[in-house]
Coordinates of C-alpha atoms in Angstrom, one line a residue:
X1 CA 0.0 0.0 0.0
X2 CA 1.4 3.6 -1.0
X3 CA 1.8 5.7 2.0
X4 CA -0.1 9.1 1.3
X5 CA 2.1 11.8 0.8
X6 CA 1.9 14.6 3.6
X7 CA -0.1 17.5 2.8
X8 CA 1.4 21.2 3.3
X9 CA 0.6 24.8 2.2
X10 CA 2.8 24.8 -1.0
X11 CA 2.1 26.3 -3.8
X12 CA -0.3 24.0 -6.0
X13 CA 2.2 25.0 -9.1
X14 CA 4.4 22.7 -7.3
X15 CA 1.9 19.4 -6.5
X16 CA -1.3 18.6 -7.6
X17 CA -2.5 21.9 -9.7
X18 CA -3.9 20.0 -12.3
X19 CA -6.3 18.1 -10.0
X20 CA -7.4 21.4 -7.5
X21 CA -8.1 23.2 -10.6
X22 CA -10.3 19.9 -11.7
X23 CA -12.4 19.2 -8.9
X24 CA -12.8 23.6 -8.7
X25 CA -14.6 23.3 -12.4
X26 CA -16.6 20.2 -11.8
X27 CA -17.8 22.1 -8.3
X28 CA -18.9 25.0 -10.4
X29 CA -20.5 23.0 -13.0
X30 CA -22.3 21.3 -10.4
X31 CA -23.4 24.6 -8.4
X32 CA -24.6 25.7 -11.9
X33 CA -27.0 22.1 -13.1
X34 CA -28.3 23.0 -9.5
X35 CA -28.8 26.3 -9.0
X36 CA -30.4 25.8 -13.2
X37 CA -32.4 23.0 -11.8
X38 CA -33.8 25.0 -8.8
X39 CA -34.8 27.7 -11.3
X40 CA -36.0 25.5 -14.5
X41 CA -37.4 21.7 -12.3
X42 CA -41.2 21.9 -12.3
X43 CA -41.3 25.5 -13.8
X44 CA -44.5 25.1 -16.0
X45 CA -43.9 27.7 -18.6
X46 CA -41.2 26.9 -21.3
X47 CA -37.4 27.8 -20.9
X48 CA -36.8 31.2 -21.6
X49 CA -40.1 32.2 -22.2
X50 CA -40.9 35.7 -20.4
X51 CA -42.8 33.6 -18.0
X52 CA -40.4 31.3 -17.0
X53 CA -38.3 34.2 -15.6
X54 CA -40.6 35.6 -13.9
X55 CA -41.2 32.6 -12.0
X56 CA -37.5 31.8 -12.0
X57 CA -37.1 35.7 -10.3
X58 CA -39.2 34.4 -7.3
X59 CA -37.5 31.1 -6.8
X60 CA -34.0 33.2 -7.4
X61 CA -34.4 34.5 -3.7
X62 CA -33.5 31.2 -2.3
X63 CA -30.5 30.7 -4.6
X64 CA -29.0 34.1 -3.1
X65 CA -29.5 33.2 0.5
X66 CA -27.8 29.4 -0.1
X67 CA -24.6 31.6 -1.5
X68 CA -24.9 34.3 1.3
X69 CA -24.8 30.7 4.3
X70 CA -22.6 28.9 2.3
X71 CA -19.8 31.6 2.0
X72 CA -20.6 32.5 6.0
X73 CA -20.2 29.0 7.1
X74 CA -17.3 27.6 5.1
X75 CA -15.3 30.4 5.1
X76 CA -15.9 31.2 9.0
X77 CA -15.5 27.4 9.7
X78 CA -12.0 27.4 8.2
X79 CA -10.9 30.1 9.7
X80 CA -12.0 29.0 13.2
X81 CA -10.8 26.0 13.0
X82 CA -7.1 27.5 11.9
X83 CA -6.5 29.8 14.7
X84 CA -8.1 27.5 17.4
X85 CA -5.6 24.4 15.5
X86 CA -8.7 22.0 15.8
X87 CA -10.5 20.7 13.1
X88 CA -13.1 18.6 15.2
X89 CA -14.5 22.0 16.6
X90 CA -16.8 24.2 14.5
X91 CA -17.8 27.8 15.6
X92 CA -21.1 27.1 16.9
X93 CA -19.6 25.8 19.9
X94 CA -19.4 29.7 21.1
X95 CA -23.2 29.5 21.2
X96 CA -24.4 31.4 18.6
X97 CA -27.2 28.9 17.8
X98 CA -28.1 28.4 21.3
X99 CA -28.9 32.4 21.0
X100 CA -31.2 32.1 18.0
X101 CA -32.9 29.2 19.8
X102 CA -33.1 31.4 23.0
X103 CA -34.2 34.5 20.9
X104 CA -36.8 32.4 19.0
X105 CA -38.2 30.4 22.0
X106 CA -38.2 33.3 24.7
X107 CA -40.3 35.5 22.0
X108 CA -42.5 32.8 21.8
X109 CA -43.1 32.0 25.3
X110 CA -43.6 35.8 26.5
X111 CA -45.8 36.7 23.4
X112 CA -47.0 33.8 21.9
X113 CA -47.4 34.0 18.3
X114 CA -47.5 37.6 18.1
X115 CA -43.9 37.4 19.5
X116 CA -42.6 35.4 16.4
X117 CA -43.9 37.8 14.0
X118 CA -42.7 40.7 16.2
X119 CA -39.3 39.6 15.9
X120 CA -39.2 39.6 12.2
X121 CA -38.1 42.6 10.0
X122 CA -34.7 44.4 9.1
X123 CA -34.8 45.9 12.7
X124 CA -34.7 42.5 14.4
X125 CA -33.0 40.7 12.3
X126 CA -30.4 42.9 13.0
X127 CA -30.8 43.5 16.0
X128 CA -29.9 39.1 16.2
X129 CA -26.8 39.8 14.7
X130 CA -25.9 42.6 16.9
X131 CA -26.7 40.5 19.9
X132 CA -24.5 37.4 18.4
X133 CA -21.8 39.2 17.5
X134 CA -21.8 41.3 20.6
X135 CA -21.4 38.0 23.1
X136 CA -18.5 36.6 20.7
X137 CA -16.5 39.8 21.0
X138 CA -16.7 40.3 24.8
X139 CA -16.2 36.4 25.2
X140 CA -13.0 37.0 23.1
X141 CA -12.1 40.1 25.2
X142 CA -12.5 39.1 28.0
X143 CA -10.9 35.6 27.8
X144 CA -8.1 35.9 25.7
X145 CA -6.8 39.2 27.2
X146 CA -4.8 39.7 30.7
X147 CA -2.1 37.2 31.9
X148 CA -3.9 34.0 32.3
X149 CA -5.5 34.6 28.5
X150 CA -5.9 31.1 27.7
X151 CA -8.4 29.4 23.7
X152 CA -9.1 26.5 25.7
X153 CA -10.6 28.1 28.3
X154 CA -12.6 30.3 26.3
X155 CA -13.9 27.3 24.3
X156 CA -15.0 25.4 27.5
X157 CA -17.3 28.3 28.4
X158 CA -18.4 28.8 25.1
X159 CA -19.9 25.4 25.5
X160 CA -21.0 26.2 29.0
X161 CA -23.2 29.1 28.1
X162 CA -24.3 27.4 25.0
X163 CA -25.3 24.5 27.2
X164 CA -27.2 26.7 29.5
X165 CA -28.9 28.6 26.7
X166 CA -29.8 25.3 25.5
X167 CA -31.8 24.0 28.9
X168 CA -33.4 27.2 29.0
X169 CA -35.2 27.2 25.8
X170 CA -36.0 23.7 26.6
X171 CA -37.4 24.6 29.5
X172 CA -39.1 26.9 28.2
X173 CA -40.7 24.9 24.9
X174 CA -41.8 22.1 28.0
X175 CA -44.4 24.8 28.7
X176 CA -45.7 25.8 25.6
X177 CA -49.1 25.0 23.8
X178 CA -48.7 22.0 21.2
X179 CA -49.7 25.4 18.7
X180 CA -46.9 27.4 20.3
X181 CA -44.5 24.3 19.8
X182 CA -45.3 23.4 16.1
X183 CA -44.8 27.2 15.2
X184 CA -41.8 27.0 16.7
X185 CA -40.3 24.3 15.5
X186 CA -40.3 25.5 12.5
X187 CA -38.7 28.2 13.3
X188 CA -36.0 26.0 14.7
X189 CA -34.5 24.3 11.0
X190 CA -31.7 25.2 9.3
X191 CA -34.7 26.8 6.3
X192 CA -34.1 29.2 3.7
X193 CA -37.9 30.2 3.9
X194 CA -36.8 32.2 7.1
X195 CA -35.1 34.7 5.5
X196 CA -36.7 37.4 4.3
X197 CA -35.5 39.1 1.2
X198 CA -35.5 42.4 3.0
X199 CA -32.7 40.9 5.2
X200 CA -29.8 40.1 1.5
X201 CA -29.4 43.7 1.3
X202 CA -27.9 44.2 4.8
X203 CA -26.6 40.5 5.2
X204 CA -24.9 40.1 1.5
X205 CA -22.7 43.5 1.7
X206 CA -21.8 42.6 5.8
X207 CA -21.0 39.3 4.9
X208 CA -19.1 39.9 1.9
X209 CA -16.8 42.7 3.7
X210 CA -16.2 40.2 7.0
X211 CA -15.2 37.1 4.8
X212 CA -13.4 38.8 2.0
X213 CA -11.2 40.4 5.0
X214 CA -10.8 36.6 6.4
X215 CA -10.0 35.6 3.1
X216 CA -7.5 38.7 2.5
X217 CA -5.7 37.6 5.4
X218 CA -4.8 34.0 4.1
X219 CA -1.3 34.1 4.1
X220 CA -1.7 35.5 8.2
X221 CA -3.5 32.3 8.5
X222 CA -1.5 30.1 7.0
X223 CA 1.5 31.2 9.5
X224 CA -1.4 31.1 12.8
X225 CA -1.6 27.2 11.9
X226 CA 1.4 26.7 12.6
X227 CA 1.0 27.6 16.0
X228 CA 1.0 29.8 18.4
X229 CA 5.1 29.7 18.8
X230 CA 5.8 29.1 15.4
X231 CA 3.6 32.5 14.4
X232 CA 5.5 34.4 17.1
X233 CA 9.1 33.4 16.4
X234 CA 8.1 34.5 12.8
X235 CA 7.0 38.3 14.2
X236 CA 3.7 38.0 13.9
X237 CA 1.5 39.4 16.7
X238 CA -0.3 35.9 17.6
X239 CA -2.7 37.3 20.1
X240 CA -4.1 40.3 18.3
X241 CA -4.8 38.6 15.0
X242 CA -6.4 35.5 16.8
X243 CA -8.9 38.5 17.9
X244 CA -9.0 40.2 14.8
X245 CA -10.1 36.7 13.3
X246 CA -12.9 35.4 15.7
X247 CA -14.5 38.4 15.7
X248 CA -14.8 38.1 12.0
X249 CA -15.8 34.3 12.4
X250 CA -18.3 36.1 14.9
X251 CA -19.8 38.3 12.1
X252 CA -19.9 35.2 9.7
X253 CA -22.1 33.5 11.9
X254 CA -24.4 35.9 13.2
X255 CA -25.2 36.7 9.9
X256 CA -26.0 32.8 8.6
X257 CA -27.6 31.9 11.8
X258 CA -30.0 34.8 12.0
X259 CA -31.0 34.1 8.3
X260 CA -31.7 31.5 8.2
X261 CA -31.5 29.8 11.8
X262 CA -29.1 26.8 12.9
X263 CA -26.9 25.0 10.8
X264 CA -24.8 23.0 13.0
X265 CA -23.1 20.0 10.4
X266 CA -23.0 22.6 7.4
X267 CA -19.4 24.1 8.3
X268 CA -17.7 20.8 10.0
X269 CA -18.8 18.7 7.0
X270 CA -17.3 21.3 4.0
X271 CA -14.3 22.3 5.8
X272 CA -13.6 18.5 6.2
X273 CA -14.1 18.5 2.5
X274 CA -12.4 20.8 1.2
X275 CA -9.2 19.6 2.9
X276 CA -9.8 16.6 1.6
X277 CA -10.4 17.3 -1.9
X278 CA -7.3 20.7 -1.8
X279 CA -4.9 18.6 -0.3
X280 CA -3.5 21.7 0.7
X281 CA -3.6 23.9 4.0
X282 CA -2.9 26.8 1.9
X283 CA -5.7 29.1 3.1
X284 CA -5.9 30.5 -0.7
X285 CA -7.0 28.0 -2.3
X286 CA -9.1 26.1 1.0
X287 CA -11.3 29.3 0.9
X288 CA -12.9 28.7 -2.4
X289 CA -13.0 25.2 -2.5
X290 CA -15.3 24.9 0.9
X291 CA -17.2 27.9 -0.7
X292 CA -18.3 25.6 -3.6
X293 CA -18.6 22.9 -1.4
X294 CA -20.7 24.7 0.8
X295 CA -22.5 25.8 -2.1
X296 CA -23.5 22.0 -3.8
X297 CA -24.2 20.3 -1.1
X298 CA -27.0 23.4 0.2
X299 CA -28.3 23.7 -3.2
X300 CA -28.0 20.2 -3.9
X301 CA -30.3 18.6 -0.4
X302 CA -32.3 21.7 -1.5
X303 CA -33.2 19.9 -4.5
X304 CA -33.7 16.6 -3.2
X305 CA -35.8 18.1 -0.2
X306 CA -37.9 20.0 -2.6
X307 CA -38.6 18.1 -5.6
X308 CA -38.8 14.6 -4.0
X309 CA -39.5 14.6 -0.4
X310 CA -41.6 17.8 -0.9
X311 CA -40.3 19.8 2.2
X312 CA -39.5 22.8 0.7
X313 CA -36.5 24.5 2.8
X314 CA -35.9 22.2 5.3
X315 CA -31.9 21.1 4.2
X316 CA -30.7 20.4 7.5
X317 CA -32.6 17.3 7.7
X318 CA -30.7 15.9 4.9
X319 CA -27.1 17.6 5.7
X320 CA -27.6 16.0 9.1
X321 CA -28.4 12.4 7.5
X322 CA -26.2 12.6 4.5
X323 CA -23.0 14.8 6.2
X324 CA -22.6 12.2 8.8
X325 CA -21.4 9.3 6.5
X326 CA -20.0 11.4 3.8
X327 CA -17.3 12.7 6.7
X328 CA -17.0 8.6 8.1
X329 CA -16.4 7.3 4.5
X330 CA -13.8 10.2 3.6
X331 CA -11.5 9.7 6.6
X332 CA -12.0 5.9 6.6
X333 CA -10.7 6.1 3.1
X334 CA -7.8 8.1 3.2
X335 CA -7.0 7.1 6.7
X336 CA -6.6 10.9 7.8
X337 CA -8.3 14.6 9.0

């Protein structure tokens, strides 16, 4: 059996160009037959026809908001995952979900249904993000600041308060009406019917400044993984750019969770691969290739959801089912993370 080569950050002109640039094309042609197939797949009035894109205009809203979480998620799950040097750990373990849930459920059990609607608009929504990105930044400050500044510990009680949060909105949906619960619920799933389109043009511009500066700072990133030693021996200020890049991570997040509500697996399962299929830690080329990943498998369990199992929206079901043995079969097969 051939021992696997290691993988490193070098330049893909060096090893393996041919085959990143590869499975990039086939990515896009697959975003492309999907996001086509989302516009055209039971569209009764013939392609091209001035009715066809007018119903193609309204579906086009989801297509837009899959782009909008898959850039947030990959791109903030890669760069998490960097500076924390962990690739089991995915940002939602600072709780950011947990607050939607909380959000979502205490507006429900204070105002009934009235409070779900009252929580929706450009005001609220981001209002969400404020709140989100808000608890990340004074969790980062006040952790990873002063002499005893220490990730892990910051990560522990990120999964402390997201823990708490977590009993408390259970407690709180114990006592709700079965009404109450069901409306709820659906609240609850990762679904691109909860965003409004009022929200993409506050969320698109927002999200594209936060993860093109993430992405702009690849090369930073590509000295963080080597540590926290490594990056200082090399005169890099380790401390002040693993701020500058959670709170960016922070605004990535707030952003996809409050538009469209929890999406736990999504990041873990494209960061894992696009590693795989890179085979490069090179932060330049990582970035686009769990973009696109991101990308095909939300448009792609959109599909399936929609035009088979006819539950329009609801991808996480799918990305929970599907993600879990896509991620077992990829490491079993190459034997590594």
């Amino acid at each position: 059996m051939t021992k696997p080569s290691p993988r490193t950050s070098a330049s893909l002109a060096d090893r393996g160009a041919r085959r990143y640039w590869l499975i990039l094309g086939t990515l896009v042609v697959l975003s492309l037959v999907f996001g086509f197939g989302l516009l055209a797949w039971d569209n009764p009035m013939p392609v091209g026809s001035k009715g066809f894109w007018t119903i193609a205009k309204l579906r086009a809203t989801s297509i837009v908001v899959m782009a909008v979480v898959a850039f947030c998620q990959s791109t903030a799950t890669v760069g998490f995952q960097t500076v924390t040097n962990n690739r089991i750990i995915t940002p939602s373990i600072m709780g950011f979900e947990s607050l939607y849930v909380a959000i979502q459920t205490s507006a429900m059990y204070f105002l009934g249904v009235a409070g779900i609607i009252a929580i929706q608009g450009v005001p609220q929504f981001l209002m969400q993000v404020a709140l989100m990105v808000t608890m990340a930044v004074v969790l980062y400050g006040w952790l990873l600041s002063g002499e005893y500044a220490n990730l892990q510990v910051m990560l522990l009680i990120g999964i402390i308060i997201g823990t708490g949060l977590g009993s408390v909105s259970t407690f709180m949906q114990r006592l709700l009406t079965p009404s109450e619960f069901d409306v709820l619920s659906a609240r609850l799933f990762g679904n691109m019917s909860n965003a409004d389109p009022a929200y993409l043009p506050y969320a698109i511009p927002i999200a594209l400044a936060a993860g093109g500066l993430l992405i702009a700072r690849s090369r930073t990133l590509n000295l963080m993984a080597l540590g926290r030693d490594v990056t200082v021996s090399l005169g890099v200020n380790h401390h002040r750019e693993l701020i500058r890049t959670l709170s960016l991570v922070a605004v990535l997040m707030a952003i996809s969770t409050a538009l469209v509500g929890p999406m736990t697996f999504l990041g873990f399962l494209v960061a894992t691969l696009a590693y795989q299929l890179a085979d490069t830690h090179d932060h330049r080329f990582i970035f686009p290739m769990a973009a696109l990943c991101a990308f095909v498998v939300l448009s792609g369990a959109y599909f399936v959801m929609k035009n088979i199992f006819y539950a329009q929206g609801v991808v996480s079901i799918i990305i929970e089912m599907v993600g879990g043995s896509v991620f077992l079969f990829v490491i079993l097969r190459k034997g590594r993370l």
